Coordinates of C-alpha atoms (C1' of nucleotides) in Angstrom, one line a residue:
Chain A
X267 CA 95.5 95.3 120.6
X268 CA 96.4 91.2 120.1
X269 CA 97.5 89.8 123.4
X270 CA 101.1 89.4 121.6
X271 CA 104.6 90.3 123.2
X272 CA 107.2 92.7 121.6
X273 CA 110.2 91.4 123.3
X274 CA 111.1 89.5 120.3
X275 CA 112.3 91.8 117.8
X276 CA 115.1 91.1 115.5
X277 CA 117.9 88.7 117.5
X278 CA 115.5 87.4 120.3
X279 CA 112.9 87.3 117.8
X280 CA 114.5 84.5 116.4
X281 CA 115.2 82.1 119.3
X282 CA 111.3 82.6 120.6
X283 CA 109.3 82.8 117.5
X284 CA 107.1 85.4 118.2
X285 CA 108.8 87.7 115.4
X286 CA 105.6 88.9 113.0
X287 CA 103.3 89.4 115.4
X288 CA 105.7 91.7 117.9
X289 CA 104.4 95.4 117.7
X290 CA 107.3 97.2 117.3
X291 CA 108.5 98.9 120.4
X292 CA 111.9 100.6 119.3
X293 CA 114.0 99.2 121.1
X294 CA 117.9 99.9 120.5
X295 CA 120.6 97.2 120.4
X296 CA 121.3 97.4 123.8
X297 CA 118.1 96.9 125.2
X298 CA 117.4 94.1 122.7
X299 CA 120.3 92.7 124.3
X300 CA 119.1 92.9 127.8
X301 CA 115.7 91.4 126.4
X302 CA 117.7 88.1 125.1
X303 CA 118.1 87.3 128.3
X304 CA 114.5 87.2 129.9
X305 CA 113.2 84.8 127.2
X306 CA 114.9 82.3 126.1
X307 CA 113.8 78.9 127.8
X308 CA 111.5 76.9 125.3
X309 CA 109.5 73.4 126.1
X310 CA 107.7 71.5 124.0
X311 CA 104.0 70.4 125.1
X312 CA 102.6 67.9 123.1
X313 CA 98.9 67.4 121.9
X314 CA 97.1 66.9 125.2
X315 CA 99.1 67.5 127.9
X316 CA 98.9 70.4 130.3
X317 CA 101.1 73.6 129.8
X318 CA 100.0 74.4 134.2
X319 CA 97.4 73.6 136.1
X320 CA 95.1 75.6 138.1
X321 CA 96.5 76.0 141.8
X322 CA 100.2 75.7 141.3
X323 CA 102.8 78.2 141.8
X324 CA 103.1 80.8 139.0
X325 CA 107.0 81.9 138.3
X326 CA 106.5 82.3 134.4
X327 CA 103.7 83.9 131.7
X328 CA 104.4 81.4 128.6
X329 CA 104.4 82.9 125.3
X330 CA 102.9 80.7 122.3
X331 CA 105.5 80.0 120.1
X332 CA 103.6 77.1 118.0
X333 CA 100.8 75.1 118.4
X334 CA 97.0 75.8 120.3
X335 CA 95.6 76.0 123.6
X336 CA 92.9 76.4 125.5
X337 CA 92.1 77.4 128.8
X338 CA 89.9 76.3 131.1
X339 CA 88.4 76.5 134.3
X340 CA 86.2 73.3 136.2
X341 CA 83.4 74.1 138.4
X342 CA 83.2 71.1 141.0
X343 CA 80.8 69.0 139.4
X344 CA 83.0 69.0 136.5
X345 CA 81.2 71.7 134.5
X346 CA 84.1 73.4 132.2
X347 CA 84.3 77.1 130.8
X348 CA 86.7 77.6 128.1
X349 CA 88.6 80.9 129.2
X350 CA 90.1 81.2 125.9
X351 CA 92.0 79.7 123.1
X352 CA 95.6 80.7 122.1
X353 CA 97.8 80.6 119.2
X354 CA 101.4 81.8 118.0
X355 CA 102.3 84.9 119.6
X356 CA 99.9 84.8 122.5
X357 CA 100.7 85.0 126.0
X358 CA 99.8 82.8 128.6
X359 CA 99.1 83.0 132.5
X360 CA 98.2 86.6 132.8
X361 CA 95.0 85.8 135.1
X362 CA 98.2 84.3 137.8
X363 CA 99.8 87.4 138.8
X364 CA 97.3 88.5 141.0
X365 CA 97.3 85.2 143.2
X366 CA 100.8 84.2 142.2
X367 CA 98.3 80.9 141.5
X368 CA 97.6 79.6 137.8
X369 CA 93.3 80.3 138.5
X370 CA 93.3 77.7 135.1
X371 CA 94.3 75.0 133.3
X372 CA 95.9 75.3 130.1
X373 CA 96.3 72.6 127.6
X374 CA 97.6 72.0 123.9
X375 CA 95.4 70.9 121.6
X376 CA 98.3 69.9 119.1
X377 CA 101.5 69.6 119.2
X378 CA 102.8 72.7 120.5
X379 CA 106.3 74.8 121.9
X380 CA 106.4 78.1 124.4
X381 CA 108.7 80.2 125.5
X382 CA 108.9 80.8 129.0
X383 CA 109.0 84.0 130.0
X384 CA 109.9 84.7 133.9
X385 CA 107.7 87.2 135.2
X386 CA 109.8 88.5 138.2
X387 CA 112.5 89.1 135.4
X388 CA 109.9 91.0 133.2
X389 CA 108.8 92.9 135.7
X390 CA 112.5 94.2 136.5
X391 CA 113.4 94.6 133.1
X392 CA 110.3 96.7 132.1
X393 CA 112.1 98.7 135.1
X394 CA 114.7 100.0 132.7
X395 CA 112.7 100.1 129.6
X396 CA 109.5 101.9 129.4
X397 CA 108.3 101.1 126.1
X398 CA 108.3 97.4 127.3
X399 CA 106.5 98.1 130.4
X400 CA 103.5 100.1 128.6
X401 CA 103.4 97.5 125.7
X402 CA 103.0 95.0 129.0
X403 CA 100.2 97.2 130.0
X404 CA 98.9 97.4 127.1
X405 CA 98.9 93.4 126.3
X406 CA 96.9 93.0 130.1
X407 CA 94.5 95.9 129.5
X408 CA 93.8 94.3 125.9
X409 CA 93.0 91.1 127.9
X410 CA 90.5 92.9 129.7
X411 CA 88.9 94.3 126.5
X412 CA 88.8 90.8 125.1
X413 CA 87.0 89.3 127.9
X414 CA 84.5 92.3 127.8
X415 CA 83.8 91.3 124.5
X416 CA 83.5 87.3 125.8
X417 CA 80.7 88.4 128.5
X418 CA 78.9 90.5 125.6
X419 CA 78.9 87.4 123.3
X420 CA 77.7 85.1 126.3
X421 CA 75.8 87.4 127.7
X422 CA 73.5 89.3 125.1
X423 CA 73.6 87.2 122.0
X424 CA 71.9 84.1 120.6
X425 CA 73.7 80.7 119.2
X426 CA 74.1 81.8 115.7
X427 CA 75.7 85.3 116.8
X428 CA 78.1 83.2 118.7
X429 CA 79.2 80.7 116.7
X430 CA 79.6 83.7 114.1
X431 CA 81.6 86.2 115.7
X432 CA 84.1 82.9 117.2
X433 CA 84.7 82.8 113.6
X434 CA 85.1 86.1 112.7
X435 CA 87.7 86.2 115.7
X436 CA 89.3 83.1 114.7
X437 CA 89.3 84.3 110.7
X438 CA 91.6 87.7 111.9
X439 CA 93.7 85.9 114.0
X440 CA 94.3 83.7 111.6
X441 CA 94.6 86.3 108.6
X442 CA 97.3 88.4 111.2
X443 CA 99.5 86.1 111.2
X444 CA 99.6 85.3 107.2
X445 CA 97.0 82.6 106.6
X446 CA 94.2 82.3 105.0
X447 CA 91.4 84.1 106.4
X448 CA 88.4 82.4 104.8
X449 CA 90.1 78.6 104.8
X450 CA 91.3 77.2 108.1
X451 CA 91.4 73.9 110.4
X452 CA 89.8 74.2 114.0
X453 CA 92.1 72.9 116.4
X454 CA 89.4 72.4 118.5
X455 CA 86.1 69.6 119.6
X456 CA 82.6 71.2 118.7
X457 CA 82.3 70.5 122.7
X458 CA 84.9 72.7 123.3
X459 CA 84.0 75.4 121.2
X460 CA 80.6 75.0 122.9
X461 CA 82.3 75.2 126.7
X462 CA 83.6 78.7 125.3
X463 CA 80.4 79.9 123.6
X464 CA 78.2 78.9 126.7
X465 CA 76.4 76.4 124.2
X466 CA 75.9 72.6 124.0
X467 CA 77.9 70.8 121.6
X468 CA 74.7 70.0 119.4
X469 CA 73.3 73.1 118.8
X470 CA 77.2 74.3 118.2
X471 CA 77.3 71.7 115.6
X472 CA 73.4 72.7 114.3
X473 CA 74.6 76.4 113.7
X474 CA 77.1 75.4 111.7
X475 CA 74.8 73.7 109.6
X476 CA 72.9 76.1 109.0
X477 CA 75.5 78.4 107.4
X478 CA 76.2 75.4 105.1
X479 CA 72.6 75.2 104.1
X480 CA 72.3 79.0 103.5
X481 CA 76.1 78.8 101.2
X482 CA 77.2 80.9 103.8
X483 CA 80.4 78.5 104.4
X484 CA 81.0 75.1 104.2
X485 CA 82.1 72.8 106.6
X486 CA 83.9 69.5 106.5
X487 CA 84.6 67.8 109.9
X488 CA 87.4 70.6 110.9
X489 CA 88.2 72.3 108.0
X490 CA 86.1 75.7 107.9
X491 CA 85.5 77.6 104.5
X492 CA 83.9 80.7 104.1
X493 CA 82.0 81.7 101.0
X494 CA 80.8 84.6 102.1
X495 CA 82.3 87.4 104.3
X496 CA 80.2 89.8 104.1
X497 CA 76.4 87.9 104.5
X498 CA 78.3 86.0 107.8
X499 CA 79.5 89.9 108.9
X500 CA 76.1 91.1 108.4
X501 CA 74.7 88.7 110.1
X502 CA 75.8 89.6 113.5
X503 CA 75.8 93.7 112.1
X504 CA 79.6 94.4 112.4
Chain B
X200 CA 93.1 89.9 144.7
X201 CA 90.4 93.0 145.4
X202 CA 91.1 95.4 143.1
X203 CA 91.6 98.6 145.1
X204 CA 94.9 100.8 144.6
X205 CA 97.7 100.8 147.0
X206 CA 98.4 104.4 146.4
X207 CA 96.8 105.6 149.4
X208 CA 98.7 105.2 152.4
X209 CA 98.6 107.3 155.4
X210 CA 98.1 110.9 154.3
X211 CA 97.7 110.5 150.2
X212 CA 94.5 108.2 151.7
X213 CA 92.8 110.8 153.3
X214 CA 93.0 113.1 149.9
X215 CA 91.6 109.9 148.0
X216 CA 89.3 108.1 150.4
X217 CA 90.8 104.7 149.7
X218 CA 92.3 104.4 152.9
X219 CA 91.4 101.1 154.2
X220 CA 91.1 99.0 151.4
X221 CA 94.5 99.7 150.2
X222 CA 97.0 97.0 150.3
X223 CA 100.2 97.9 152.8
X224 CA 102.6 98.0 150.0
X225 CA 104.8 99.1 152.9
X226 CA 106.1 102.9 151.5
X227 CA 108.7 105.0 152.8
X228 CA 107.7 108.5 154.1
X229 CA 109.5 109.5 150.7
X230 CA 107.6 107.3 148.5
X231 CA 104.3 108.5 150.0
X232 CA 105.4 111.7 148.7
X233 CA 105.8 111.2 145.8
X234 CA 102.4 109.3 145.5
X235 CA 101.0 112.6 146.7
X236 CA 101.5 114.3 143.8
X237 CA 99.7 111.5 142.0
X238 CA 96.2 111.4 143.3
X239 CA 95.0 114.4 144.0
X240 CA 92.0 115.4 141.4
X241 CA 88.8 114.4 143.0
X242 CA 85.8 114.8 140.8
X243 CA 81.8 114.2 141.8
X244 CA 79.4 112.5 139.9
X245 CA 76.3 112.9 140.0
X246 CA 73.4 109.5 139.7
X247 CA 72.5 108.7 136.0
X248 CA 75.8 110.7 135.0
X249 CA 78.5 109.4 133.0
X250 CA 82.2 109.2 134.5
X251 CA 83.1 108.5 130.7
X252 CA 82.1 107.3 127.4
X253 CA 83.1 104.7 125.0
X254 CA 85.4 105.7 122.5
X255 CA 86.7 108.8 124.3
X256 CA 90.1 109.3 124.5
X257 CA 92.3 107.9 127.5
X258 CA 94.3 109.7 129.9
X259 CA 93.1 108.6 133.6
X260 CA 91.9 105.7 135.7
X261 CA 89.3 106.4 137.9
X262 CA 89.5 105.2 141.7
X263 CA 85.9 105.5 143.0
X264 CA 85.9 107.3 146.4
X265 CA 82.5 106.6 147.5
X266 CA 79.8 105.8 145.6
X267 CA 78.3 103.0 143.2
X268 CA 79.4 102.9 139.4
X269 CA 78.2 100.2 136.6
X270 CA 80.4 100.2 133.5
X271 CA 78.7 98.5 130.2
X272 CA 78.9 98.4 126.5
X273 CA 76.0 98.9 124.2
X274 CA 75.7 96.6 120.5
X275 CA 74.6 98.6 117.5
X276 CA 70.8 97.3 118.4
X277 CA 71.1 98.6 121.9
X278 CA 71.5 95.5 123.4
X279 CA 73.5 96.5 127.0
X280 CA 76.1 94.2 128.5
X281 CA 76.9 95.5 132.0
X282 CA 80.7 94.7 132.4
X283 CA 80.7 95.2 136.3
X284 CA 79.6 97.3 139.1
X285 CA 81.6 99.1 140.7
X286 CA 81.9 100.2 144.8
X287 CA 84.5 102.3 147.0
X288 CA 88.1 101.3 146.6
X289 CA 87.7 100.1 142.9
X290 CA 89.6 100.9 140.0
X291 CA 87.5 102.1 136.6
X292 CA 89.0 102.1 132.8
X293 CA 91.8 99.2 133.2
X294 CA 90.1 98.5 129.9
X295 CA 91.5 101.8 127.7
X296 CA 95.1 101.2 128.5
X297 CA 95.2 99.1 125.6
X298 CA 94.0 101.2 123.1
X299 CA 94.2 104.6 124.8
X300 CA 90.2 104.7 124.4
X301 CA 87.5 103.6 126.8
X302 CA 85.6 100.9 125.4
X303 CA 82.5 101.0 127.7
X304 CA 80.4 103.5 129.5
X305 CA 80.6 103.9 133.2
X306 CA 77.8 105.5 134.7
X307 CA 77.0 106.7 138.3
X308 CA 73.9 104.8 140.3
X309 CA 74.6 107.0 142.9
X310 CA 75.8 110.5 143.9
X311 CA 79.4 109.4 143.6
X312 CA 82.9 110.5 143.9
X313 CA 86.4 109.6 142.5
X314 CA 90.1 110.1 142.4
X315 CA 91.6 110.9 138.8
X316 CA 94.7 109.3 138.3
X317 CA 96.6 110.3 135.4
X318 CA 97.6 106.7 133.8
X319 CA 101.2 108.3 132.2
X320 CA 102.2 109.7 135.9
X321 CA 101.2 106.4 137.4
X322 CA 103.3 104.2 134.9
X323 CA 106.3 106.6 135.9
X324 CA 106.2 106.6 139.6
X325 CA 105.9 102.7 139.1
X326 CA 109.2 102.9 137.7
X327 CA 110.8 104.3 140.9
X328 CA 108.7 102.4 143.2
X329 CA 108.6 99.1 142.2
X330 CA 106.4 97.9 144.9
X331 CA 103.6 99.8 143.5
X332 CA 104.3 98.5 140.0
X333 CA 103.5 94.6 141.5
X334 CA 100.7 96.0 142.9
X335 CA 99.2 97.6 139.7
X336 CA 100.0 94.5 137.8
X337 CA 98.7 92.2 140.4
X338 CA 95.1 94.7 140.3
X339 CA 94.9 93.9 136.5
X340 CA 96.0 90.8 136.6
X341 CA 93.1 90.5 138.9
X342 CA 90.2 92.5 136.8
X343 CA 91.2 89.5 134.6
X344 CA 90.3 86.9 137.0
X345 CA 87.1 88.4 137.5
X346 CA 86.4 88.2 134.3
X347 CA 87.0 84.8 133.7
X348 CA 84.7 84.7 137.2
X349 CA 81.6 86.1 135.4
X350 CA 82.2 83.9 132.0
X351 CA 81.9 80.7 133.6
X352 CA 79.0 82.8 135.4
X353 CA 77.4 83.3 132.1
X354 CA 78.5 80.1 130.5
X355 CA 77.6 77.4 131.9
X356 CA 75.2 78.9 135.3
X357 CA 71.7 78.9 135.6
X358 CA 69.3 81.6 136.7
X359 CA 69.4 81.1 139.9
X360 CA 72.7 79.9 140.4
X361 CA 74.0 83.2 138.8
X362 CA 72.2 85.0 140.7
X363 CA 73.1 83.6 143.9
X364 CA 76.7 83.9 143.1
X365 CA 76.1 87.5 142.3
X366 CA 74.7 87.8 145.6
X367 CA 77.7 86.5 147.2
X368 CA 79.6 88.6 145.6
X369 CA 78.4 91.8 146.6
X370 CA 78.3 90.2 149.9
X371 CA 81.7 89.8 150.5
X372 CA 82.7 92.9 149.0
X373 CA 80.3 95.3 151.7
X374 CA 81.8 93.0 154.0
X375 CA 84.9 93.5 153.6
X376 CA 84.1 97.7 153.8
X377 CA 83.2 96.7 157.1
X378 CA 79.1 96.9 156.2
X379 CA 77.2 93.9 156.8
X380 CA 77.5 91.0 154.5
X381 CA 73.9 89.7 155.3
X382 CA 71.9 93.3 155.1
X383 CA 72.5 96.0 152.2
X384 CA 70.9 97.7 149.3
X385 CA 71.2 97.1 146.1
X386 CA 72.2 100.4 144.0
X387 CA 71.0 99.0 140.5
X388 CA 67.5 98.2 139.3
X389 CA 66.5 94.3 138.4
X390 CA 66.8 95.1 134.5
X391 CA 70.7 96.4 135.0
X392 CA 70.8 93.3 137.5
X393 CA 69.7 91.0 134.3
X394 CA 71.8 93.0 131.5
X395 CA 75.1 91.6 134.0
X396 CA 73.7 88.3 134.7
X397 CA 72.6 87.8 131.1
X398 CA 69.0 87.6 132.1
X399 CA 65.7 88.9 131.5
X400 CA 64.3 91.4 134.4
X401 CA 61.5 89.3 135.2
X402 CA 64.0 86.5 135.6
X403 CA 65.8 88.4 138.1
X404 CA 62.7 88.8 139.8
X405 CA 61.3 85.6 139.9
X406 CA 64.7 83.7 141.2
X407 CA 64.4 87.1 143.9
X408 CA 60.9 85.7 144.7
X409 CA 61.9 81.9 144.5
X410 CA 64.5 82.7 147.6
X411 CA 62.2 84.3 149.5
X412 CA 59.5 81.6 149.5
X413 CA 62.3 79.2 150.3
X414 CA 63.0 81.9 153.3
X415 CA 67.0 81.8 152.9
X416 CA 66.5 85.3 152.1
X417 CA 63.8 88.3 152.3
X418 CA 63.5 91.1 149.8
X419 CA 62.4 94.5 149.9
X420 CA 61.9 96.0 147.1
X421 CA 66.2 97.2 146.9
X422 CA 67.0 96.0 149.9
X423 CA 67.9 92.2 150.6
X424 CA 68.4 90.2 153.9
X425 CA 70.1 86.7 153.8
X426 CA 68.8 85.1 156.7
X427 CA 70.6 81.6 155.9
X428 CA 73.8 82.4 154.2
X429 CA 74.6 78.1 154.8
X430 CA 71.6 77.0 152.5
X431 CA 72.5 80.1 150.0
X432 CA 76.4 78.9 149.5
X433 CA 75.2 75.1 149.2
X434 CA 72.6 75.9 146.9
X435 CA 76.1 77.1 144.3
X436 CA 78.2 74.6 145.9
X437 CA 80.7 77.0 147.2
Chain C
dG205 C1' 50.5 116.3 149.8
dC206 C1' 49.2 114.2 145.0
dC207 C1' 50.3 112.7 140.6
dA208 C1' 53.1 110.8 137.1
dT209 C1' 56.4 107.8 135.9
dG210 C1' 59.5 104.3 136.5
dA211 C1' 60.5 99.8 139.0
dG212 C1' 59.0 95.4 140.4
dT213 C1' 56.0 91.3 140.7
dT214 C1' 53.3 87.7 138.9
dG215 C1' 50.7 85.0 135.5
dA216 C1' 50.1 82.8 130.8
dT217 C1' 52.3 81.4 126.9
dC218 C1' 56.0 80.6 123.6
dT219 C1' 60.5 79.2 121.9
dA220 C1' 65.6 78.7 121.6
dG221 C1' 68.4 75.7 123.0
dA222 C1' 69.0 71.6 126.1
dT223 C1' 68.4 66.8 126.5
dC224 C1' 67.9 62.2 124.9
dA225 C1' 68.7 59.0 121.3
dA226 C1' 70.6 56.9 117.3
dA227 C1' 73.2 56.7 113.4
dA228 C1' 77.2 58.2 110.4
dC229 C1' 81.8 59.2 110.2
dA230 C1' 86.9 59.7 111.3
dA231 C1' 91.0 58.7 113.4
dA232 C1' 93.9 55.7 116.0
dA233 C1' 94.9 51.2 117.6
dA234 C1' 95.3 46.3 117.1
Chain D
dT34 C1' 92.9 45.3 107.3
dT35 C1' 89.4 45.3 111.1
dT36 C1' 88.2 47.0 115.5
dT37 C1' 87.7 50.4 118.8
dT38 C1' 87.0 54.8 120.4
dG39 C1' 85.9 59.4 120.0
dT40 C1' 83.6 63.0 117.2
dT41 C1' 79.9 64.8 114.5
dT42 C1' 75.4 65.1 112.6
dT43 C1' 70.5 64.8 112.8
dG44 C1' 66.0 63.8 114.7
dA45 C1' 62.4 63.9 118.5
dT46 C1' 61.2 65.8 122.6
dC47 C1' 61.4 68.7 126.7
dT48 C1' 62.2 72.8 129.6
dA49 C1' 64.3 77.0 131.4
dG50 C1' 64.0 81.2 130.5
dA51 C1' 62.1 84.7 127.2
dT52 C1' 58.2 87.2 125.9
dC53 C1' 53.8 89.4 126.4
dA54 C1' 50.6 91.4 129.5
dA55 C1' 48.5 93.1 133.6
dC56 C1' 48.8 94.9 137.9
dT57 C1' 51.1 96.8 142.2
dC58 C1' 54.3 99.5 144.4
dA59 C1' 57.8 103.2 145.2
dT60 C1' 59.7 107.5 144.4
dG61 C1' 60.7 112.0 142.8
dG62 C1' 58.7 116.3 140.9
dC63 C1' 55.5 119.6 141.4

DNA sequence: GCCATGAGTTGATCTAGATCAAAACAAAAA
DNA sequence: TTTTTGTTTTGATCTAGATCAACTCATGGC
C-alpha cells in the first residue's frame, strides 16, 4: 500500500502528475469529471523552502507531484526527528486532520511542485464515490503501517539494519516508479538521514562505509550503487 | 485528538461501553439509529489472549470496552516491537484497512472486553452521516500523530526521558477516564515496557529506580505514585 | 498454606554508537 | 579562478545503555 492518491487517472492525471503511481480505482467518466475539480491547484516550492509549517491552519493535504521532502518535527532544544521523506505521488499533511493543525514541518529538498488537494472537498467528494473514499482509507491506514515499521526500525534494530532497510525502502520506491533500483542520488544530508534513523550523522556515514568495504555497494558523495541485492537483503533477513 | 469512536452516543454507548469518551458528534435520534445497528458484537478476551493475529484477514476494528490491550509485531528473530497499548475507548487494527490484513498482534494484559465493528458497515454509514466520517478520519489522522509522537520518542530521547514521557502519557489518558493521573497500575511488565520504549528491561528498571531515589515518584512493584508531577514534566521540558 | 515460576532489582562489565577533533572534499559564491 | 561554506569521511576517545549474573520479591497453581 504506497501512500499514493488515485484521483489522477486519465484526464486529471494529466494536470497533477501523479498518473503511474495512482492504483486504479474504476472510476467512470463522470466521476473522473467530478474528481478534476478537487485537484487542480499546483505551486512550485523550491529547494529549501517550506511546503507548511507546524502550527498553521490545515485546509489542504498536498500531493507530490515532483521533487523531495522531508518532514520534520523540533523538540525545544532544537533536537529534530525526520517523520518521513516524500517523493512523486506521495501525499502530504495526513498527521493535520486530526488537529486541523500541520503537527510538522515539511520542506523540499530540491526543486519541487504539489498539487493541492482541498481536504474539505475530498472529504465531500469521497461522499459520492466510494471507491475513492476506501482508497483514502486505505492510503491513511498504510500510513499507519509505515510508521509501525519506522518504530520497529528505531526501536529494535542496530545502525547497520537501519541504514539497510532505508535503502531497501528507498530502492522500491524508487524502482515503482520506473528507475533504477540499484543506482540512485539521495536527495538528502547524511544528518538528515540520521535525524530519521535515530543515528548520528557519523556513524550514518561509517555504515555506509562499511558496505563499500565489504563490495556490498558503493558510494560516492550522493550517488548510491548497489552491487549486491541479495548479501544487503540478507543482511537484515528479509 | 484521543482516539476513541464517536459512535456511541446516548443509547448505542451503553451497548458499547464507550460512553464518555466519545466525541459529541451531535447525532440526530435517527442517526443514533442507525449507528445501533453498527456496534453491537461485544466479545471478551481473556489476559495473555490474542484479539487477533498478524496476517489474518480483515473485516473489523476493534473498540476496547474495558480492559488493557498491547499490539506489537515480532522480526523473523523474535525481536518484539510493541506498537502501542491500548485502554478503554480506543480503537484497535486502524493498521489492516490498508491491506485488509492485520499487521501486528494485539494481545490482552487484562480480562478485557471489546465492541466489533464491522469496518465495510462503518465506511457505509459514514457515507450518510458525514459527521461521523470527520470523526473517523480525524481518529486516524490522529493514530498517525501518535506515531510520529513515539518516533521522535525513539529517535532522538534518552532512557529516562522516554520513559518519563511514557509516564505522562498514561497519565493523562487515566485522567482523562476520570482515574487519577498521579496514582495507577501499570498493566504490562518492565520487559513489554522496554520492547515500546526501545529499551532493555533492566533499563526500565533502573530509570524506575533513579526516580524514586530522586523522590518525584515511588514505585511498587506495578503500581506507581508521582508525588511531584512539576519536577517530572521539567525533567522532559514539557 | 506452600511451592514453583515469572517479574523485578541491583551490581559488574562490556560495547555500539555518541562525541570530539581534524582533515578531505564538493558546491556555490565572489 | 579563488574563497567560502557546508558536507563527508575518518580517527581517537568516551559513555549510555546493553549484557551477564545473582538475588529478591510477587503471584498463581496446587
Amino acid at each position: 500500500m504506497s501512500n499514493t492518491i488515485s484521483i489522477n487517472i486519465k484526464s486529471s492525471c494529466a494536470s497533477c502528475g501523479l498518473r503511474d503511481l495512482c492504483l486504479p480505482v474504476g472510476l467512470n467518466s463522470n466521476e473522473i469529471e467530478i474528481l478534476g475539480n478537487l485537484v487542480n491547484h499546483k505551486r512550485a516550492v523550491k529547494r529549501g523552502k517550506y511546503l507548511h509549517r507546524t502550527g498553521t491552519s490545515f485546509q489542504s493535504l498536498y500531493a507530490v507531484r515532483r521533487g523531495f521532502f522531508k518532514t520534520f518535527i523540533l523538540e525545544k532544544d532544537g533536537r529534530q526527528q525526520v517523520t518521513g521523506f516524500h517523493m512523486t505521488g506521495e501525499l502530504i499533511g495526513l498527521d493535520a486532520i486530526s488537529a486541523e493543525i500541520y503537527t510538522c514541518d515539511a520542506v523540499a529538498l530540491e526543486d519541487s511542485e504539489v498539487c493541492e488537494v482541498p481536504f474539505s472537498k475530498l472529504e465531500e467528494i469521497s461522499r459520492v464515490i466510494p471507491s475513492l473514499m476506501k482508497h483514502f482509507h486505505k492510503i491513511m491506514s498504510g500510513e499507519i503501517v509505515k510508521d509501525h515499521e519506522v518504530m520497529m526500525l528505531l526501536g529494535s534494530m542496530k545502525a547497520e539494519e537501519r541504514l539497510i532497510t532505508f535503502l531497501l525502502n528507498l530502492s522500491g520506491r524508487f524502482s515503482k516508479r520506473g528507475y533504477s533500483s540499484v543506482d540512485f542520488v539521495l536527495r538528502m544530508t547524511r544528518e538528515e538521514i540520521g535525524n530519521y534513523l535515530g543515528l548520528k550523522l557519523e556513524t550514518v556515514s561509517r555504515a555506509f562505509s562499511k558496505l563499500q568495504e565489504e563490495s556490498i555497494i558503493s558510494v560516492n558523495n550522493k550517488h548510491i550503487h548497489i552491487h549486491d541485492m541479495d548479501r544487503l537483503k540478507n543482511k537484515v533477513d528479509v
